[in-house]
PDB file of C-alpha atoms and ligand atoms in Angstrom:
ATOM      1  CA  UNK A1072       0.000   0.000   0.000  1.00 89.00           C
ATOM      2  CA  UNK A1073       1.040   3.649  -0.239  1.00 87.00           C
ATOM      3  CA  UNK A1074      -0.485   6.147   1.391  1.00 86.00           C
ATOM      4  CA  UNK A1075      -0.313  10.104   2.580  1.00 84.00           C
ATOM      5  CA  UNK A1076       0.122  11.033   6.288  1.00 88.00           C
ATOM      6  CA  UNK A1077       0.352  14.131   8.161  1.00 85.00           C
ATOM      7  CA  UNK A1078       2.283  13.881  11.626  1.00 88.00           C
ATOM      8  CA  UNK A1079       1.840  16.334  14.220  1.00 85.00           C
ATOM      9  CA  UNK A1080       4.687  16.643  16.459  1.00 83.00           C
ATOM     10  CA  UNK A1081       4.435  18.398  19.868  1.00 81.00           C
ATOM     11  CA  UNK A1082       7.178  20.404  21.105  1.00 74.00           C
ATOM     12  CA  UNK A1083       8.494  17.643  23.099  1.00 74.00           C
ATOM     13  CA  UNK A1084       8.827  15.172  20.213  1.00 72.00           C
ATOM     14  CA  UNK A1085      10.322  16.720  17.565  1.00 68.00           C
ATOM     15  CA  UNK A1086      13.716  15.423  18.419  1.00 72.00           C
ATOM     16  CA  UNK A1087      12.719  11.492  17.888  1.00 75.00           C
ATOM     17  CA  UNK A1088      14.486   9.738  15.111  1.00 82.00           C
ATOM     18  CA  UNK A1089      11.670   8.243  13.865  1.00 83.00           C
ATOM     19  CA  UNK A1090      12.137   8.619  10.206  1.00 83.00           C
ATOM     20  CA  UNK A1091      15.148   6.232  11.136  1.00 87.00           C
ATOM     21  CA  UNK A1092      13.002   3.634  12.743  1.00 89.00           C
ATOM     22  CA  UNK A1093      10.363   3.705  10.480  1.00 89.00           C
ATOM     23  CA  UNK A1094      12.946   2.380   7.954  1.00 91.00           C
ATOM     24  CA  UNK A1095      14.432   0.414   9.848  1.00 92.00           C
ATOM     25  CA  UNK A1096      12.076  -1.282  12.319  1.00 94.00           C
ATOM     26  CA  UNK A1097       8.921  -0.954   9.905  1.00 94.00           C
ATOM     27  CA  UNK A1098      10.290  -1.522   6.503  1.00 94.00           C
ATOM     28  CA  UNK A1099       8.242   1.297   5.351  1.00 94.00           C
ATOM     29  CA  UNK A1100       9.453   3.216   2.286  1.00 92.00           C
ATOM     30  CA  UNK A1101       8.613   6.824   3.000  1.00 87.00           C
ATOM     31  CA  UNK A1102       9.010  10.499   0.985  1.00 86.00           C
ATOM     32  CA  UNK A1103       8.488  13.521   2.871  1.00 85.00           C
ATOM     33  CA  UNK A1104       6.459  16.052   0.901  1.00 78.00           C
ATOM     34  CA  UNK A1105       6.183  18.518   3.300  1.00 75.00           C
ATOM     35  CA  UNK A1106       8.197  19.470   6.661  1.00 77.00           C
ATOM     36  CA  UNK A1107       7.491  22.641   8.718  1.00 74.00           C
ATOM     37  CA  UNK A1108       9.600  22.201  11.878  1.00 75.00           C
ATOM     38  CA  UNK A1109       9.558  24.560  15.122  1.00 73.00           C
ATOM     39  CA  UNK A1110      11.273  23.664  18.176  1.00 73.00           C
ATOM     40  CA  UNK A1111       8.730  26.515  19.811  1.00 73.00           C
ATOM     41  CA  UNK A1112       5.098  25.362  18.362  1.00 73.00           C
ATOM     42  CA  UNK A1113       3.393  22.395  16.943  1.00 77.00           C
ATOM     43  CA  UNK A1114       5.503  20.865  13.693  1.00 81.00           C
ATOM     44  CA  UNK A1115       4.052  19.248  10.815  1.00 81.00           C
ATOM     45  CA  UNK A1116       5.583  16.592   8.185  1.00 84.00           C
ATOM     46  CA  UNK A1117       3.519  15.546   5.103  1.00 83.00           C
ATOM     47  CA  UNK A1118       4.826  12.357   3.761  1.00 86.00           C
ATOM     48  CA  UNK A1119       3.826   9.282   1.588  1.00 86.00           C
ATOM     49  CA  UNK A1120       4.796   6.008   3.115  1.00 91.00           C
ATOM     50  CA  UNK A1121       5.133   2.786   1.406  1.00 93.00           C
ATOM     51  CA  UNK A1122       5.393  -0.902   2.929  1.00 94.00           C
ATOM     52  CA  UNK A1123       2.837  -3.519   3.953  1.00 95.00           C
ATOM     53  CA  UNK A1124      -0.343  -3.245   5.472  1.00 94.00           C
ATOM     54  CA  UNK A1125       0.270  -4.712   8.938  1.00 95.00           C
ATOM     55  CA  UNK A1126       3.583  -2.348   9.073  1.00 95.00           C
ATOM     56  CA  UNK A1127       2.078   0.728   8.368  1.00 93.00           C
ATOM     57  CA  UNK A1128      -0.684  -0.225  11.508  1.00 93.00           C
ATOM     58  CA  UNK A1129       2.656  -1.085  13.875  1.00 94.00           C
ATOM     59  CA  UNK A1130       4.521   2.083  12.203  1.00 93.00           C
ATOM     60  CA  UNK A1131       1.100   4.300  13.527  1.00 92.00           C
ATOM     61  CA  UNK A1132       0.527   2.525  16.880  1.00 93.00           C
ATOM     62  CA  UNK A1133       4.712   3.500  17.954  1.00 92.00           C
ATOM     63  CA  UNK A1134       4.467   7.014  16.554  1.00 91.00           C
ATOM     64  CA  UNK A1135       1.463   7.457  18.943  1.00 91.00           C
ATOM     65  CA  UNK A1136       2.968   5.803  21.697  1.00 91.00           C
ATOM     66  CA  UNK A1137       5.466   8.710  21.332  1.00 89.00           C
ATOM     67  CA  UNK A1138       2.680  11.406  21.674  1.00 87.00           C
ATOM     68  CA  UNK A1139       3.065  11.722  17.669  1.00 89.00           C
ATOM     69  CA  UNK A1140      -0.495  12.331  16.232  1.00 88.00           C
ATOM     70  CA  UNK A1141      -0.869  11.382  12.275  1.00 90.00           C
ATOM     71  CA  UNK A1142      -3.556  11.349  10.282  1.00 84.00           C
ATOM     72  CA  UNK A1143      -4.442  10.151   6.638  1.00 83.00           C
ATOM     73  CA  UNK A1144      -4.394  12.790   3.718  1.00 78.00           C
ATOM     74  CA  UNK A1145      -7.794  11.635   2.371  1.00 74.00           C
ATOM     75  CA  UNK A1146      -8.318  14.256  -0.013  1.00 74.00           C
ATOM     76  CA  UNK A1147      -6.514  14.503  -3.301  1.00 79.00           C
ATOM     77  CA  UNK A1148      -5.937  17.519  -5.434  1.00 88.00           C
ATOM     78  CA  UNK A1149      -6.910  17.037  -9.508  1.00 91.00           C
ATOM     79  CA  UNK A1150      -6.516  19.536 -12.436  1.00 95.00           C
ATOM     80  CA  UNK A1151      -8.830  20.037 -14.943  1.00 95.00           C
ATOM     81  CA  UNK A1152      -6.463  20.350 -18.054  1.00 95.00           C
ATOM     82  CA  UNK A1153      -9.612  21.343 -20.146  1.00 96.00           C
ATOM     83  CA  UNK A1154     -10.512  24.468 -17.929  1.00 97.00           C
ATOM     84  CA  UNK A1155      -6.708  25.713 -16.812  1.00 97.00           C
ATOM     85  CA  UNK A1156      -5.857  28.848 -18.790  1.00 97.00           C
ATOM     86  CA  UNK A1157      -2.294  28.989 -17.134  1.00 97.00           C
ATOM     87  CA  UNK A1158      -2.868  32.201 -15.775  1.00 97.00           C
ATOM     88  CA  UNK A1159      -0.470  31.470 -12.623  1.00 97.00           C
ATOM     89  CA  UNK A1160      -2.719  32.980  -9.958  1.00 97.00           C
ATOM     90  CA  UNK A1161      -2.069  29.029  -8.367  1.00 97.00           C
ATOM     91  CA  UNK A1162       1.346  29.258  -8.560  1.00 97.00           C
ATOM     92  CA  UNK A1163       1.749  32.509  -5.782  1.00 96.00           C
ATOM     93  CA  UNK A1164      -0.009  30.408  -3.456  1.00 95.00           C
ATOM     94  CA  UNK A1165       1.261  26.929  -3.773  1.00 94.00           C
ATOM     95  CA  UNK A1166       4.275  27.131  -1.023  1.00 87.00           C
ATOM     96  CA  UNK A1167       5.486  23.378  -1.803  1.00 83.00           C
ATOM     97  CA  UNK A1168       6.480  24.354  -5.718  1.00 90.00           C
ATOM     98  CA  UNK A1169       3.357  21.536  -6.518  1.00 91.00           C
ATOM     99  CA  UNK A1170       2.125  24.337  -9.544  1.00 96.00           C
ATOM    100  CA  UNK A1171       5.147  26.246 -11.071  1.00 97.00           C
ATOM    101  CA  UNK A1172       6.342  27.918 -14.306  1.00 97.00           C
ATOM    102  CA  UNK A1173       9.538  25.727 -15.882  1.00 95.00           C
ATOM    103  CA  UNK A1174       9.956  28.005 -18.493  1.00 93.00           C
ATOM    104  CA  UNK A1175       8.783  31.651 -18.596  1.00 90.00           C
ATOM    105  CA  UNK A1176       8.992  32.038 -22.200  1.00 93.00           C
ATOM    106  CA  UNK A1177       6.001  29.286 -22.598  1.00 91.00           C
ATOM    107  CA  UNK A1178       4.354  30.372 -19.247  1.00 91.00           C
ATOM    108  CA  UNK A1179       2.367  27.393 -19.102  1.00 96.00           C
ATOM    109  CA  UNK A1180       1.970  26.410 -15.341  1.00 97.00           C
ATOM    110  CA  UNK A1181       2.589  22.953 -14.791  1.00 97.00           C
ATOM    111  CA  UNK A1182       1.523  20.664 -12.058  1.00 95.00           C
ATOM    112  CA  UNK A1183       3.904  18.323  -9.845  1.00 90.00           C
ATOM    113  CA  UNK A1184       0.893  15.983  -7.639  1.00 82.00           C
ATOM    114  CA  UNK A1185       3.625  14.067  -5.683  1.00 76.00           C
ATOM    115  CA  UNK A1186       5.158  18.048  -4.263  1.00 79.00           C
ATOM    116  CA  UNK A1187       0.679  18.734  -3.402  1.00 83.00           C
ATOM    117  CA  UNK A1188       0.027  18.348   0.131  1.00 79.00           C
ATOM    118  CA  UNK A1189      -3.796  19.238  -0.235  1.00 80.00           C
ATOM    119  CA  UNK A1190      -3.669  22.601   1.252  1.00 81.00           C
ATOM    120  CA  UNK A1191      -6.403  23.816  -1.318  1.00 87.00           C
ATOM    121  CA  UNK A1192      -5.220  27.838  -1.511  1.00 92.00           C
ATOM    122  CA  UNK A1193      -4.769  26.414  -5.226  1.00 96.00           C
ATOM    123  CA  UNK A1194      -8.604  25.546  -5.239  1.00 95.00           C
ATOM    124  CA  UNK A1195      -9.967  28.763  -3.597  1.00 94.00           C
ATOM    125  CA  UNK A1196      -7.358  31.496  -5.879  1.00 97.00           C
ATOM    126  CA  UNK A1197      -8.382  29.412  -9.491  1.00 97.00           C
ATOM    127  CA  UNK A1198     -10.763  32.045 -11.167  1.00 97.00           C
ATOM    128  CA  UNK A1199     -11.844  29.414 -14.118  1.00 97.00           C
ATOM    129  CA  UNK A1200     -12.189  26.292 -11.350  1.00 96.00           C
ATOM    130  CA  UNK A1201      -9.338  24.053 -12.735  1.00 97.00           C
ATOM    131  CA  UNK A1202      -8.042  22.846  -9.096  1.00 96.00           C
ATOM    132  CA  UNK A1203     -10.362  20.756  -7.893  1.00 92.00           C
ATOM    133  CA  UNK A1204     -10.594  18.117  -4.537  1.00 87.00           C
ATOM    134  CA  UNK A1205     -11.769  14.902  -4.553  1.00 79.00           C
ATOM    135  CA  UNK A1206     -11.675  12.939  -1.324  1.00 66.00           C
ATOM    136  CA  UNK A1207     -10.788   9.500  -1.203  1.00 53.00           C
TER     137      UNK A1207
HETATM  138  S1  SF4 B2788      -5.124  29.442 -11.204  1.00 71.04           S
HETATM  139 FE1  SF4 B2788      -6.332  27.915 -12.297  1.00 71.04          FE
HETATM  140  S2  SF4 B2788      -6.378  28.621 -14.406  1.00 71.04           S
HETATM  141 FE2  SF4 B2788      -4.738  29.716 -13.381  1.00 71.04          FE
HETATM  142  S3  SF4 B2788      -2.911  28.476 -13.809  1.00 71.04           S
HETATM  143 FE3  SF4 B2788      -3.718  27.817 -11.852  1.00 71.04          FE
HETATM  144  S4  SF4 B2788      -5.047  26.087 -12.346  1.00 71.04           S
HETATM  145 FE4  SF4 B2788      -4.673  27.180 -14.238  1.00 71.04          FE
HETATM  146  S1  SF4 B2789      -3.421  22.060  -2.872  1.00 71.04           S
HETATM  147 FE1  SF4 B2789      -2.791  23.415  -4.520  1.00 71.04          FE
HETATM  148  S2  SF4 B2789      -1.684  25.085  -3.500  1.00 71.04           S
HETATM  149 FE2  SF4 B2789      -1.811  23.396  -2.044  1.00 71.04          FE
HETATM  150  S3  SF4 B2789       0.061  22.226  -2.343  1.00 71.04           S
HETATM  151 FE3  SF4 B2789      -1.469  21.276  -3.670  1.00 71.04          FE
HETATM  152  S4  SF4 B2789      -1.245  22.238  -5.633  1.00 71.04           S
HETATM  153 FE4  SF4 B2789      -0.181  23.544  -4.139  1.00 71.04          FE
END
């Protein structure tokens, strides 16, 4: 299976090398999409994890045990290829570089779904409706 997760760290947590032991002790697979780290607040890592089943449940159960919240990304972020205009209006918003210009003598704005981690600015700035969300 392969899924998208969002872990919450609390302040007291974010120094756990859990990335390491979710490699190593879970055989999970994992890229993080997303990391917003603050030894002062709440941190947040978006990432999509890859391994069996019955790892993924043990991988969940020990990142709780450490006070580590997560939660599944269940809704998913489509373009409408037909309606886009490439205006850009997306791309100002879109902090993880998902919707971006390659070349700016084209200006065609392209989108990058495994950098989207279903913040949906993109959906609420589109004046023509392109970004949609669909929820799994
Ligand atoms: S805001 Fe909408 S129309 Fe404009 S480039 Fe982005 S997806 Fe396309
Ligand atoms: S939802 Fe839109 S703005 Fe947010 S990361 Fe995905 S593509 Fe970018």
């Amino acid at each position: 299976m392969k899924k998208r997760i969002i872990l919450r760290f609390k302040k007291d947590t974010i120094d756990k090398p859990i990335v390491y032991r979710l490699v190593k002790d879970y055989n999970l697979v994992f890229n993080i999409l997303r990391a917003n780290i603050s030894p002062r607040a709440e941190s947040l890592m978006v990432m999509e994890v890859e391994g069996t089943e019955a790892n993924f449940k043990k991988a969940v159960r020990y990142l709780k045990d450490l006070n580590i919240d997560t939660e599944p990304m269940e809704q998913d972020i489509n373009r409408d290829e037909t309606r886009c205009v490439h205006c850009g209006l997306c791309t100002s918003v879109c902090a993880p570089g998902a919707l971006f210009i390659r070349d700016r003598k084209v200006m065609k704005v392209e989108f990058d779904y495994t950098r989207c981690v279903a913040c949906e600015l993109c959906v609420k700035v589109c004046p023509v409706k392109a970004m949609n969300v669909s929820f799994e």
